[in-house]
Coordinates of C-alpha atoms in Angstrom, one line a residue:
M75 CA 182.5 285.6 112.3
T76 CA 181.7 284.2 115.9
T77 CA 184.1 282.2 118.0
R78 CA 181.2 279.9 118.8
S79 CA 182.1 277.9 115.8
I80 CA 183.6 274.8 117.3
R81 CA 187.1 273.8 116.2
Q82 CA 187.0 270.1 117.0
D83 CA 185.0 269.2 113.8
T84 CA 187.8 270.2 111.5
T85 CA 190.6 268.2 113.1
I86 CA 190.2 265.9 110.2
G87 CA 189.8 266.5 106.6
L88 CA 191.0 270.1 106.8
E89 CA 194.6 269.4 107.9
E90 CA 197.2 269.4 105.2
K91 CA 199.6 266.6 104.7
G92 CA 202.7 268.3 105.6
G93 CA 202.3 271.8 104.4
S94 CA 202.8 274.8 106.7
V95 CA 199.3 276.7 106.8
T96 CA 195.8 276.1 105.7
H97 CA 193.3 278.2 104.0
L98 CA 191.6 281.0 105.9
E99 CA 188.1 279.7 105.7
T100 CA 189.2 276.3 107.4
H101 CA 191.0 278.4 110.3
L102 CA 187.6 280.3 110.6
A103 CA 185.7 277.0 110.5
A104 CA 188.0 275.6 113.4
G105 CA 186.7 278.2 115.6
L106 CA 189.6 280.9 115.5
E107 CA 188.6 284.6 115.8
V108 CA 189.2 286.5 112.3
Q109 CA 192.3 288.3 113.3
D110 CA 193.7 284.9 114.5
A111 CA 192.7 283.0 111.5
Q112 CA 194.2 285.7 109.4
F113 CA 197.5 285.6 111.3
L114 CA 197.8 281.8 110.6
H115 CA 197.0 282.3 107.0
D116 CA 199.4 284.9 106.2
F117 CA 202.4 283.3 108.2
P118 CA 204.9 282.5 105.7
K119 CA 205.8 278.8 104.9
D120 CA 209.7 279.6 105.5
K121 CA 208.9 281.1 109.0
H122 CA 206.9 277.9 109.7
T123 CA 209.7 275.8 108.9
K124 CA 212.2 277.9 110.8
V125 CA 210.1 277.9 113.9
F126 CA 209.6 274.0 114.1
R127 CA 213.3 273.7 113.3
K128 CA 213.9 275.6 116.5
V129 CA 211.5 273.4 118.3
D130 CA 213.1 270.2 117.0
I131 CA 216.6 271.2 118.1
R132 CA 215.6 272.2 121.6
L133 CA 213.0 269.5 122.3
M134 CA 213.7 266.4 120.4
P135 CA 217.4 265.6 121.2
M136 CA 216.7 265.8 125.1
L137 CA 213.4 263.8 124.7
M138 CA 215.2 261.2 122.6
A139 CA 218.2 261.2 125.1
L140 CA 215.7 260.6 128.1
Y141 CA 213.7 258.0 126.1
L142 CA 216.8 256.2 125.2
V143 CA 218.1 255.9 128.9
S144 CA 214.5 254.9 130.0
N145 CA 214.7 252.0 127.5
L146 CA 218.2 251.2 128.6
D147 CA 217.6 251.0 132.2
R148 CA 214.6 248.6 131.9
A149 CA 216.2 246.4 129.3
N150 CA 219.8 246.1 130.5
I151 CA 218.9 243.3 132.7
G152 CA 219.0 241.0 129.7
N153 CA 222.7 242.2 129.1
A154 CA 223.5 241.8 132.8
K155 CA 222.1 238.1 132.7
I156 CA 224.6 236.8 130.5
E157 CA 227.3 238.5 132.5
G158 CA 226.7 236.7 135.7
L159 CA 223.6 238.2 137.3
E160 CA 221.9 235.0 137.9
K161 CA 224.9 233.3 139.3
D162 CA 225.9 236.1 141.7
L163 CA 222.4 236.4 143.0
K164 CA 221.7 232.7 143.2
M165 CA 218.7 233.0 141.1
T166 CA 216.9 229.9 139.9
G167 CA 214.0 228.8 137.9
T168 CA 211.6 231.8 136.9
D169 CA 213.4 234.2 139.2
Y170 CA 214.8 236.1 136.1
N171 CA 211.3 236.3 134.4
V172 CA 209.8 237.5 137.9
A173 CA 212.3 240.2 138.1
N174 CA 211.5 241.4 134.6
M175 CA 207.6 241.2 135.2
I176 CA 207.7 243.1 138.6
F177 CA 208.9 246.2 136.7
F178 CA 205.8 246.3 134.7
V179 CA 203.4 245.7 137.7
S180 CA 204.3 249.2 139.2
Y181 CA 204.8 250.8 135.8
I182 CA 201.2 249.9 134.8
V183 CA 199.6 250.9 138.1
C184 CA 201.3 254.2 138.2
E185 CA 200.8 255.4 134.5
I186 CA 197.4 257.2 134.9
P187 CA 198.3 258.8 138.5
A188 CA 201.6 259.8 137.1
N189 CA 200.0 261.9 134.2
S190 CA 197.5 263.3 136.6
I191 CA 200.2 264.5 138.8
M192 CA 202.1 266.0 135.8
L193 CA 199.1 268.1 135.0
L194 CA 199.5 269.8 138.4
F195 CA 202.9 271.1 137.4
K196 CA 203.2 274.2 135.6
R197 CA 206.3 273.2 134.0
P198 CA 206.4 269.6 132.9
S199 CA 210.2 269.8 132.7
N200 CA 210.3 270.0 136.6
W201 CA 208.3 266.7 136.9
I202 CA 210.1 264.8 134.1
G203 CA 213.5 266.0 135.7
L204 CA 212.5 264.8 139.1
I205 CA 211.4 261.4 138.0
V206 CA 214.4 260.8 135.8
T207 CA 216.7 261.7 138.4
I208 CA 215.1 259.5 141.0
W209 CA 215.1 256.4 138.7
G210 CA 218.6 257.0 137.9
I211 CA 219.5 256.8 141.6
I212 CA 217.5 253.5 141.8
M213 CA 219.3 252.1 138.7
T214 CA 222.7 252.8 140.1
C215 CA 221.5 251.0 143.5
T216 CA 220.5 247.9 141.4
G217 CA 224.4 247.6 140.8
L218 CA 225.1 247.4 144.5
T219 CA 222.2 244.7 145.5
R220 CA 223.5 241.8 147.1
N221 CA 220.5 239.3 146.7
Y222 CA 217.5 238.5 144.6
G223 CA 215.1 240.3 147.0
G224 CA 217.1 243.5 146.5
L225 CA 217.0 243.3 142.7
V226 CA 213.2 242.7 142.8
A227 CA 212.7 245.8 144.9
C228 CA 214.9 247.9 142.7
R229 CA 213.0 246.7 139.6
F230 CA 209.6 247.5 141.4
L231 CA 210.8 251.1 142.4
L232 CA 212.1 251.8 138.9
G233 CA 208.7 251.0 137.4
I234 CA 207.0 253.5 139.8
F235 CA 209.2 256.4 138.5
E236 CA 209.7 255.5 134.9
A237 CA 205.8 255.2 134.6
G238 CA 205.4 259.1 134.3
F239 CA 208.1 259.6 131.6
F240 CA 206.7 258.1 128.4
P241 CA 202.9 259.2 128.6
G242 CA 204.3 262.7 129.8
A243 CA 206.8 262.9 126.8
V244 CA 203.9 262.1 124.4
F245 CA 201.5 264.7 126.0
L246 CA 204.4 267.2 125.7
L247 CA 204.7 266.4 122.0
S248 CA 201.0 267.1 121.6
Q249 CA 201.4 270.5 123.1
W250 CA 204.0 271.5 120.6
Y251 CA 203.1 269.7 117.2
P252 CA 199.9 269.7 115.3
P253 CA 198.6 266.2 114.2
H254 CA 200.1 266.0 110.8
M255 CA 203.6 266.6 112.4
T256 CA 203.2 264.3 115.2
Q257 CA 204.1 260.9 114.2
F258 CA 207.5 261.8 112.7
R259 CA 208.5 263.1 116.1
M260 CA 207.0 260.1 117.8
S261 CA 209.1 257.8 115.6
L262 CA 212.2 259.7 116.7
L263 CA 211.4 258.7 120.2
Y264 CA 211.1 255.2 119.3
C265 CA 214.1 255.7 117.1
A266 CA 215.7 256.4 120.5
A267 CA 214.1 253.2 121.8
A268 CA 215.7 251.1 119.1
L269 CA 219.1 252.9 119.6
S270 CA 218.9 251.9 123.2
G271 CA 219.0 248.3 122.2
A272 CA 222.0 249.0 120.2
F273 CA 223.7 251.1 122.9
S274 CA 222.9 248.5 125.5
G275 CA 224.9 245.7 123.7
L276 CA 227.7 247.9 122.8
M277 CA 228.1 249.5 126.2
A278 CA 227.5 246.2 128.0
A279 CA 230.3 244.7 125.9
G280 CA 232.6 247.5 126.9
I281 CA 231.5 247.8 130.6
A282 CA 231.8 244.1 131.1
E283 CA 235.4 244.4 130.7
M284 CA 235.5 246.1 133.9
K285 CA 234.9 243.0 135.6
G286 CA 237.1 242.9 138.9
I287 CA 237.5 246.5 139.2
G288 CA 236.6 247.5 142.9
G289 CA 235.7 243.8 143.5
Y290 CA 232.5 244.0 141.2
N291 CA 231.6 241.6 138.4
G292 CA 230.9 243.0 135.0
W293 CA 227.1 243.2 135.3
R294 CA 227.1 245.4 138.4
W295 CA 229.1 247.8 136.4
I296 CA 226.5 247.9 133.7
F297 CA 223.9 249.0 136.2
L298 CA 226.2 251.5 138.0
I299 CA 227.5 253.3 134.9
E300 CA 224.2 253.5 133.1
G301 CA 222.3 254.7 136.4
L302 CA 224.7 257.6 136.7
L303 CA 224.2 258.6 133.1
T304 CA 220.5 258.7 133.7
V305 CA 221.0 260.8 136.9
L306 CA 223.1 263.4 134.8
L307 CA 220.4 263.6 132.2
G308 CA 217.7 263.8 134.8
V309 CA 219.2 266.9 136.4
G310 CA 219.9 268.4 133.2
S311 CA 216.1 268.2 132.2
F312 CA 215.4 270.9 134.7
W313 CA 217.2 273.4 132.4
L314 CA 217.4 271.8 128.9
L315 CA 213.8 270.4 128.3
P316 CA 211.5 273.2 127.0
D317 CA 207.9 273.2 128.5
S318 CA 205.7 275.5 126.1
P319 CA 205.9 278.3 123.8
E320 CA 205.1 280.6 126.6
H321 CA 208.0 279.5 128.7
S322 CA 210.5 279.7 125.6
R323 CA 210.5 283.4 124.7
K324 CA 214.4 283.3 125.3
W325 CA 214.8 281.5 122.1
L326 CA 211.3 282.1 120.2
K327 CA 210.3 285.4 119.0
D328 CA 207.0 286.9 120.0
E329 CA 205.3 286.1 116.6
E330 CA 206.6 282.6 116.8
V331 CA 205.1 282.0 120.2
T332 CA 201.7 283.4 118.9
Y333 CA 201.9 281.3 115.8
L334 CA 202.6 278.1 117.9
N335 CA 199.8 278.9 120.3
L336 CA 197.2 279.6 117.6
L337 CA 198.3 276.4 115.7
H338 CA 197.8 274.5 118.8
R339 CA 194.2 275.9 119.3
R340 CA 193.5 275.4 115.7
Y341 CA 194.4 271.6 115.6
R342 CA 194.3 270.6 119.1
G343 CA 191.0 272.3 120.0
S344 CA 190.1 274.5 122.9
K345 CA 190.9 277.7 124.7
Q346 CA 191.0 275.6 127.8
E347 CA 187.7 277.0 129.2
Q348 CA 186.2 275.0 131.7
A349 CA 182.6 273.9 131.2
V350 CA 181.9 274.8 134.9
D351 CA 182.8 277.7 137.3
P352 CA 186.4 277.4 138.0
D353 CA 185.9 278.9 141.4
T354 CA 183.5 276.1 142.5
I355 CA 185.6 273.3 144.0
V356 CA 182.8 270.8 144.1
E357 CA 182.0 271.3 140.5
K358 CA 185.7 271.0 139.6
K359 CA 185.9 267.6 141.4
K360 CA 182.7 266.4 139.4
E361 CA 184.2 267.5 136.2
K362 CA 187.5 265.6 136.9
R363 CA 185.5 262.5 137.7
K364 CA 183.5 262.7 134.4
Q365 CA 186.8 263.2 132.5
F366 CA 188.1 260.0 134.4
Y367 CA 185.0 258.1 133.5
A368 CA 185.0 259.2 129.9
V369 CA 188.6 257.9 129.6
M370 CA 187.8 254.6 131.3
T371 CA 184.8 253.9 129.1
D372 CA 186.2 255.0 125.7
W373 CA 186.2 252.0 123.4
Q374 CA 188.8 253.5 121.1
L375 CA 191.4 253.5 123.9
Y376 CA 191.3 249.9 124.5
L377 CA 191.6 249.1 120.8
Q378 CA 194.6 251.2 120.8
A379 CA 196.0 249.4 123.9
F380 CA 195.6 246.2 121.9
I381 CA 197.6 247.7 119.1
F382 CA 200.3 248.8 121.8
M383 CA 200.3 245.3 123.1
A384 CA 200.8 243.9 119.7
S385 CA 204.1 245.5 119.5
A386 CA 205.0 245.5 123.4
V387 CA 204.8 241.7 123.7
P388 CA 207.4 241.0 120.9
T389 CA 209.4 244.1 121.7
Y390 CA 210.0 243.2 125.4
A391 CA 210.4 239.5 124.8
L392 CA 212.9 240.3 122.3
K393 CA 215.0 242.8 124.3
F394 CA 214.9 240.7 127.4
T395 CA 215.9 237.6 125.4
L396 CA 217.9 238.7 122.3
P397 CA 221.4 238.4 123.9
Q398 CA 220.6 234.8 124.9
I399 CA 219.2 233.9 121.6
I400 CA 222.4 235.1 119.9
V401 CA 224.4 233.2 122.5
N402 CA 222.4 230.1 121.3
M403 CA 223.6 230.8 117.8
G404 CA 227.1 229.7 119.1
F405 CA 228.6 233.2 119.8
T406 CA 230.3 234.2 123.1
S407 CA 228.7 236.5 125.5
T408 CA 230.7 239.5 124.3
T409 CA 230.2 238.8 120.7
A410 CA 226.4 238.4 121.4
Q411 CA 226.4 241.7 123.1
L412 CA 228.0 243.2 120.0
L413 CA 225.8 241.4 117.5
S414 CA 222.5 242.6 119.4
A415 CA 223.3 246.2 118.3
P416 CA 222.8 246.1 114.3
P417 CA 219.1 244.9 114.4
Y418 CA 218.3 247.8 116.7
I419 CA 220.1 250.4 114.3
A420 CA 218.1 248.9 111.5
G421 CA 214.9 249.4 113.6
A422 CA 215.8 253.1 114.4
L423 CA 216.3 253.9 110.6
S424 CA 213.0 252.0 109.7
A425 CA 211.0 253.9 112.3
V426 CA 211.9 257.3 110.8
T427 CA 211.5 256.3 107.4
V428 CA 208.0 254.8 107.9
A429 CA 206.8 257.8 110.0
T430 CA 207.8 260.1 107.5
F431 CA 205.7 258.4 104.8
S432 CA 202.8 257.9 107.3
D433 CA 202.7 261.7 108.2
R434 CA 202.7 262.7 104.4
S435 CA 199.8 260.1 103.7
G436 CA 197.8 261.2 106.7
W437 CA 196.6 257.5 106.9
R438 CA 197.7 255.4 109.9
L439 CA 196.3 251.9 109.3
P440 CA 198.6 250.7 106.5
F441 CA 201.6 251.7 108.4
I442 CA 200.5 249.9 111.6
C443 CA 199.1 246.6 109.8
V444 CA 202.0 246.1 107.3
P445 CA 204.8 246.0 109.9
L446 CA 202.6 243.7 112.0
L447 CA 202.3 241.4 109.0
M448 CA 206.1 241.4 108.5
M449 CA 206.5 240.5 112.1
T450 CA 204.1 237.7 111.8
V451 CA 206.4 236.2 109.0
S452 CA 209.7 236.9 110.8
Y453 CA 208.3 235.2 114.1
A454 CA 207.0 232.2 112.2
V455 CA 210.5 231.8 110.6
L456 CA 212.4 232.1 113.8
F457 CA 210.0 229.9 115.5
S458 CA 210.3 227.2 112.8
F459 CA 214.3 227.2 113.1
S460 CA 214.6 227.9 116.9
D461 CA 215.6 224.4 117.9
K462 CA 218.3 224.4 115.3
I463 CA 219.3 227.9 115.2
A464 CA 223.0 227.3 115.4
N465 CA 222.8 225.5 112.0
H466 CA 220.9 228.5 110.4
V467 CA 222.6 231.5 111.8
A468 CA 222.5 233.7 108.7
L469 CA 218.8 233.1 108.1
C470 CA 217.6 233.6 111.7
Y471 CA 219.9 236.6 112.3
T472 CA 218.4 238.3 109.1
F473 CA 214.9 237.8 110.4
V474 CA 216.0 239.2 113.7
V475 CA 216.8 242.3 111.8
I476 CA 213.6 242.3 109.9
T477 CA 211.6 241.8 113.3
T478 CA 213.2 244.8 114.8
M479 CA 212.7 246.9 111.7
S480 CA 209.0 246.2 111.9
V481 CA 208.3 246.4 115.7
Y482 CA 209.3 249.9 116.2
N483 CA 206.7 251.2 113.7
V484 CA 203.7 250.1 115.4
I485 CA 203.5 252.0 118.6
P486 CA 204.4 255.4 117.1
G487 CA 201.5 255.1 114.6
G488 CA 199.1 253.8 117.3
N489 CA 200.1 256.7 119.7
T490 CA 199.8 259.3 117.1
W491 CA 196.2 258.0 116.2
T492 CA 195.4 258.3 119.7
L493 CA 196.5 261.8 120.3
N494 CA 194.9 263.1 117.1
N495 CA 191.4 261.7 118.1
L496 CA 191.4 263.1 121.6
P497 CA 191.0 266.9 121.3
N498 CA 190.2 267.7 125.0
P499 CA 193.9 268.3 126.6
N500 CA 193.0 266.8 129.9
K501 CA 191.4 263.6 128.3
R502 CA 194.4 263.5 125.9
A503 CA 196.8 263.3 128.9
L504 CA 194.8 260.7 130.8
G505 CA 193.8 258.7 127.6
I506 CA 197.5 258.2 126.4
A507 CA 198.4 257.2 129.9
L508 CA 195.6 254.5 129.8
V509 CA 196.7 253.4 126.5
I510 CA 200.2 253.0 127.5
G511 CA 199.4 251.5 130.9
V512 CA 197.2 248.8 129.5
G513 CA 199.5 248.3 126.6
N514 CA 202.3 247.8 128.8
I515 CA 200.7 244.5 130.2
G516 CA 202.6 243.3 127.1
G517 CA 205.6 244.0 129.0
I518 CA 204.4 241.4 131.7
V519 CA 203.6 239.0 129.2
G520 CA 206.8 239.5 127.5
S521 CA 208.6 238.9 130.7
F522 CA 207.3 235.4 131.1
I523 CA 206.9 233.6 127.6
F524 CA 210.6 232.9 126.8
L525 CA 211.4 230.5 129.5
S526 CA 214.9 229.1 130.1
S527 CA 213.6 225.4 130.3
E528 CA 212.2 225.8 126.6
S529 CA 215.6 227.0 125.3
P530 CA 216.4 227.0 122.5
R531 CA 212.9 226.0 121.1
Y532 CA 211.0 228.8 123.1
Q533 CA 207.7 227.4 121.7
T534 CA 205.6 229.4 124.4
G535 CA 207.6 232.7 123.4
W536 CA 207.3 232.6 119.7
G537 CA 203.6 231.2 119.9
T538 CA 202.4 233.9 122.2
C539 CA 204.0 236.8 120.2
L540 CA 202.4 235.7 117.0
G541 CA 199.0 235.6 118.8
F542 CA 199.3 239.3 120.0
I543 CA 200.6 240.3 116.7
V544 CA 197.2 239.0 115.0
L545 CA 195.3 240.6 117.9
G546 CA 196.8 244.0 116.9
I547 CA 196.0 243.7 113.3
V548 CA 192.3 242.8 114.2
A549 CA 192.3 245.7 116.7
A550 CA 193.6 248.3 114.1
C551 CA 191.1 247.2 111.3
S552 CA 188.3 247.4 113.7
L553 CA 189.3 250.8 114.8
E554 CA 189.5 252.0 111.1
V555 CA 186.1 250.6 110.5
G556 CA 184.5 252.1 113.8
Y557 CA 185.9 255.5 113.1
T558 CA 184.7 255.5 109.5
V559 CA 181.0 254.5 110.5
I560 CA 180.9 257.1 113.3
N561 CA 182.3 259.8 110.8
K562 CA 179.6 259.0 108.2
K563 CA 176.9 259.3 110.8
R564 CA 178.0 262.5 112.1
G565 CA 178.5 263.9 108.5
K566 CA 174.6 263.5 108.0
L567 CA 173.9 265.8 111.0
D568 CA 172.8 269.3 110.5
R569 CA 175.6 271.6 111.8
D570 CA 173.2 274.6 112.7
E571 CA 170.9 272.3 114.7
I572 CA 173.9 271.1 116.6
L573 CA 175.1 274.7 117.5
A574 CA 171.8 275.7 118.5
K575 CA 171.4 272.7 120.8
Y576 CA 175.1 273.0 122.4
D577 CA 177.2 275.9 123.6
E578 CA 180.9 275.9 123.0
A579 CA 181.8 274.9 126.6
E580 CA 179.6 271.9 126.3
L581 CA 181.0 270.8 123.0
H582 CA 184.5 271.3 124.4
R583 CA 183.7 269.0 127.3
L584 CA 182.3 266.4 124.9
G585 CA 185.5 266.4 123.1
D586 CA 185.6 263.5 120.6
R587 CA 182.1 262.6 121.7
S588 CA 180.9 265.9 120.2
P589 CA 178.7 265.6 117.2
L590 CA 180.8 267.9 115.3
F591 CA 184.0 266.0 116.0
K592 CA 185.3 263.7 113.1
Y593 CA 188.0 261.0 113.8
T594 CA 191.2 261.0 111.9
L595 CA 192.1 257.8 110.0

């Protein structure tokens, strides 16, 4: 058996729906050498379970904690708003919306450059620890700002350093887990994002009681304490965040390291060979330009970005506005902070549950479109009763819960879909950064659509959210159709003719454009 058999073409159709190992012949077809394929085939299921339990325990709690504070730090401005932020900084008109928006400007611009920088680090934990620590310092400084200009500057800097975390975390997941185990772990990140909404309200309610201590208003203490928490987690990342199996031999056995490395090669494709002479600097630069061009012109990534937007617009609009909406129901600011927690807890539970079924089924579309349809119904109801929300508190609060239960299922499914269809590791890193960067334009939109002047109707906010949700449904269905058509065309091609025409390095460089690669649905 020759290693020239390309492994990309078996990423779909040969993966099991939650099992531990595949048949020997599928490993061989994926391009592994005989001894490596035999090792995977013979690796016991109980050891498979044990090794990924080790990975889960070491990797996921730290990533979840970091993603929780990431969401906490970008969205706690909504909690600060109802604790006196606008009054103290003399903000008027759309100043609050601009402060929200400016974060996403720097965040979006820095997404791809940040992941490109991360690839230069041998240990991603050093990069992630560095940026988390810096943005924690910036968040702490936000609590000390004395004017509106200082707030905007802090939000802009926060976006620069937060930009590298989420695409880096997603790439890190793809380095540890095969495709059929990815969405559940992705959903755990979004479970943390949902819990950040709950923690934000609960912490803000408690921290706001510190009003007057040190001469600071309650909103300042929200930024100060939550910023210091981020700094502590950032420093801890240098030691607590695992990088790769090769750097984890203190808690992984040699056979477990070998198994994880082979599993990564089998599913994610490539021995990481370069299609050009690695000693030729000019050729390296040309190859990087080709990879960048391949990412920027890839149709699937833009459809994935629309799916991301369909969740990002409602998510950020809700995060920045939910405390105010609950105040509009007739509750005090403290009660509003507390009542903003249960919807996010429900969202966290929903994210994990839906991801479990999605990974088991191996089909992403229904687990993206059904939540989007539920969001359509929820936002339509909230819009209908928004001008008399104080008279329909139970109904509207129920649909707020349904909304958060739906919104946190969309992006994990979409990001998993993206990762599974980008076999080339460099393109995967840049591609997921592009999706997240373009998708987070939804954050800019979400920052501006709920206008104080339209309270409590918020017709622009609810209407815009509904439009983006429909766009996401159309994008997901288009992606499914596109993948299916391409897979059918490639299925009719003669494998031997393709192998005679291309060598392994060329097929590796082509990645998902390879005539042997089939997209996952």
